[in-house]
Amino acid sequence: MRVKDQNFLKIKNQSIVLEYIIKNGPISRAEIAKHMEMSPTSASRIVASLHEEQLIKEVYLHTDDIGRKATYFMANEDSVISVGVEIDVGVIRIGFMNLIGELISEHSFPFNTDSYERVADFIGQTVNELIDREAITNDRVIGICIGLPGLIDNKEGIVELSAQFNWKLASLKKILEEKLDYKLFIDNELKLKALAEYLRTSMDYKNIAMIGFGNGVGSALISDGQIYRGKDNMSGEIGHMTLDPYGVYCPCGNFGCLQTYIATDFLLNEASKTRPMKHMNELVQAYNEGENWAVNIIDKATTYAVLAINNVVCAYNPDAVFLSGSLIEDYPEIREIIIKKHSNSNFFPQSRSYELHVTELEGNGVIKGAALSVLRRFIKNLHVKGDV
Amino acid sequence: MRVKDQNFLKIKNQSIVLEYIIKNGPISRAEIAKHMEMSPTSASRIVASLHEEQLIKEVYLHTDDIGRKATYFMANEDSVISVGVEIDVGVIRIGFMNLIGELISEHSFPFNTDSYERVADFIGQTVNELIDREAITNDRVIGICIGLPGLIDNKEGIVELSAQFNWKLASLKKILEEKLDYKLFIDNELKLKALAEYLRTSMDYKNIAMIGFGNGVGSALISDGQIYRGKDNMSGEIGHMTLDPYGVYCPCGNFGCLQTYIATDFLLNEASKTRPMKHMNELVQAYNEGENWAVNIIDKATTYAVLAINNVVCAYNPDAVFLSGSLIEDYPEIREIIIKKHSNSNFFPQSRSYELHVTELEGNGVIKGAALSVLRRFIKNLHVKGDV
C-alpha cells in the first residue's frame, strides 16, 4: 500500500484532458479550464505537455470579422496507431486505428487456422508488412491486441482452450513476441467486442452485457467502463452453465450445458438425425420452407436463447444486453423469433429494467474492440502500465 | 467530467493512511512515511489532520532502557460508531461497531415482521434507545445500514420485493428518516454478508462470490473490494435463472427457476406430498432416518446446489465461493453432501481455479456487513459521499 503522489495526479489529469480534447476539440485553453473546473495555469501546463508529446495539435480559428485568430487544440489523430487483430475460423482480420478511435484501414486474409504456430507466423509477418507498406513508423505503434474465441489467459497471453480451432495451451503471445517488437495483448473476442459496443454507445450505460450465440454461447460484461474478467479472464462462460445434470452430453465432459441447447454444432447434430447437413444455412432453409422438424428445432433453440438472456440478466443486472454472434447476425429470421419471444417473456422483476439490443457492430467488431483496448490502455495510463 | 484536484488527493491519502494505522498501529510517523513511500512532511501533515479529527490517538512507547519515549499513533477506536441492523423473519438484530471494525455490542429482538411500518417504527425507537442507554453521543454515529433479504433499491432505500416478509415497494428509508437523524442505508443482506466475508478474509481474494441457500437462492459478488450491484442492485438473483422452461411453477410467474429445485419452501412442498410437514427439521430428520423418499429429495436438491455453484462460477469466475444460508449453516449433513458432490464434480475448466469455502461468519454476518459498509464508506471518503 502506498499513498497517491503528484505523479499519479498528473497522469490521471493528462488522461482526462486528452480524452476531453479528443471528444470536444477544437477547443481553447480557456474552455478546457472552464469545463474541467481547473485553473488556467493547470490547463496550460497539461495542454503544453500533451502538445509536446504531439498527442494534440494547434489550430487557429478566426474569432471575429477583423481577422483576429485564436489558438485552439484538437487531437493529433495520426500521432499514434493501435493494431487490432481477429483470428476467426478460416480468416484473419487486421485493422489499424488512430488516436481518435477511427479504423484507418482494414485487411482480411483467408487462412487455414488449424495450427496456432502457423497463424502466429502469419500475423507476425503480415502486421510487419502492413506497417511497412502503409509507411507507419514503428514508434507510432502503441500496441497490438489479438482477439479470438475461447478461454484466453490475457495475463500470460496463452490460449487455454479454443474449441473453434481445437487449440489447447497455445502460447500465442510468446511466439508473436519473437516477430513483433510492440506491446502485445491476447484477449477473448467477445470481451473485446463488448468493449467496442460500450464505446460505440458513448458509454450511455454503466453496465452492459453482450451475449454471443453461434458455434458456442458466451457472454461478456462491461462494468463501469472496464471489462469484468474474473480470476482467469473466464467470466461469462455461460455456455457451460448446467441446465440439466441429465441433459445432452457436452464435449466439456458434463451433461446439459446451456450450449448443448443452442450452439450451432448441437443444432446441426439434431437436424442431421432427420437429414444429414453440415451448415446452418441448410437448417435455416428447411425452417424457412416450413419443414416441421426444422421448425421444432428452431423453436426449441430460440426458447433457450431467451432463457440465456434471462440468466445473464439474473447474474449481472445490466443496463442493456446486446445480442451478437452468427445466429443473430447472419440469420435475421432467427434473430426476429428471439426478439419476439423475448418481448413476450415476463421474467420478473429484471424484465422491467434493461434494454435489449442487437449489436450494431458489423463484421469488424472484434478488430475495433482489440484496437480500442490498446488505445484506452494508452490514454488512461499515458506511458504507465495498467489494465483496460 | 472534471480533473482531480489536490482535495481529491488529500481525501484519498487520508483514507489510505487511516486504514494503514487501523491495521498496523501503534506506528510512528517515520514508519508511516517509510512504508507508504511518502515524505516525512506529508506523513506528519496527514497524521496531524487525522489526529485533529480524533480518528487516531497518540501512545508513548519506551524505546530503550534509559526511559526515552517515542510517539506512536493508533486508531482511536471509540471515535466513531456505525450501526448495523438485520431484519430477519421474526427477529431484528442490531449491532454497534467501532472504528477498527469490532462489534462492541449486539442485540437481538424477537419481532413480528409482517408489517414494514411496524418494523421501521421498532428499529427507529430501539436504535435511539440503545444509543441513549449505551451513552453514545449522536455526533459519533456515522451512519446506520439495514440489511434484509429481497430486491432492495439501495439508492432510494425502497424494498422492491421481499418474498420472505411479503413486502412490496416498502419505503423503509423514508419512514426511518423521520425517526433516525443519521445517515441511512438499506441494502440486500447477502450483499452485506459477502462484504463482511471479503473483509474477514483480509482481502486475500480479488473477487469472491457468496451463494445463499435457504428459503430462496441468491448470490453476491464482491469485485475488487466493491459490491457488484448492477443497475438496480439486483445482480446475483440466480434463484430466478431458468433451468427448464417447462419446469415447476415459481411464484415469480415463470417455470423452472433454479430456486424451484432447491429453496426450502419447494423441498417442503415436495416432502409434504409424502408426509405433511412445515419445517426443514422434519425433512432432515426423515433423511437422517434413511427414509427413502427423503433421501431422494435431498439427493436431488444437493445435486442442484452443486449445479448452482457451477453456474455462479461460469458467470463470475471468482477466486473463491463462500456458501451460506440456512441449508448450509443449520444442517451439517446437507452441507457435507454438497461439499462431497462438489469435490466429485468436474466442471471444466473453471473447476481448477477457485476455492470453495463455507462461510465462517456466524449469526451476526449481516449486522457485521451492514456496519462495515457504513464504516468503509466513512473511511474511504472521510466526509465525502460515495458508494462502498
PDB file of C-alpha atoms in Angstrom, chain A residues 36 51 63 85 91 101 256-257 264 266 289 293 323 375 379:
ATOM      1  CA  MET A  36     -12.938  20.803 -16.391  1.00  0.00           C
ATOM      2  CA  HIS A  51       1.314  19.192 -27.156  1.00  0.00           C
ATOM      3  CA  THR A  63     -12.867  34.665 -33.900  1.00  0.00           C
ATOM      4  CA  VAL A  85      -6.305  -8.449 -34.982  1.00  0.00           C
ATOM      5  CA  VAL A  91      -9.882 -15.957 -41.732  1.00  0.00           C
ATOM      6  CA  GLY A 101     -10.673   5.676 -32.410  1.00  0.00           C
ATOM      7  CA  GLY A 256     -26.862 -30.456 -20.030  1.00  0.00           C
ATOM      8  CA  CYS A 257     -24.665 -27.362 -20.515  1.00  0.00           C
ATOM      9  CA  THR A 264     -24.974 -24.381 -33.897  1.00  0.00           C
ATOM     10  CA  PHE A 266     -25.632 -29.137 -31.493  1.00  0.00           C
ATOM     11  CA  GLU A 289     -39.600 -23.833 -46.141  1.00  0.00           C
ATOM     12  CA  TRP A 293     -38.804 -30.938 -37.886  1.00  0.00           C
ATOM     13  CA  LEU A 323     -27.045  -9.821 -28.848  1.00  0.00           C
ATOM     14  CA  LEU A 375      -5.827   2.771 -27.276  1.00  0.00           C
ATOM     15  CA  ILE A 379      -4.744   7.074 -22.960  1.00  0.00           C
TER      16      ILE A 379
END
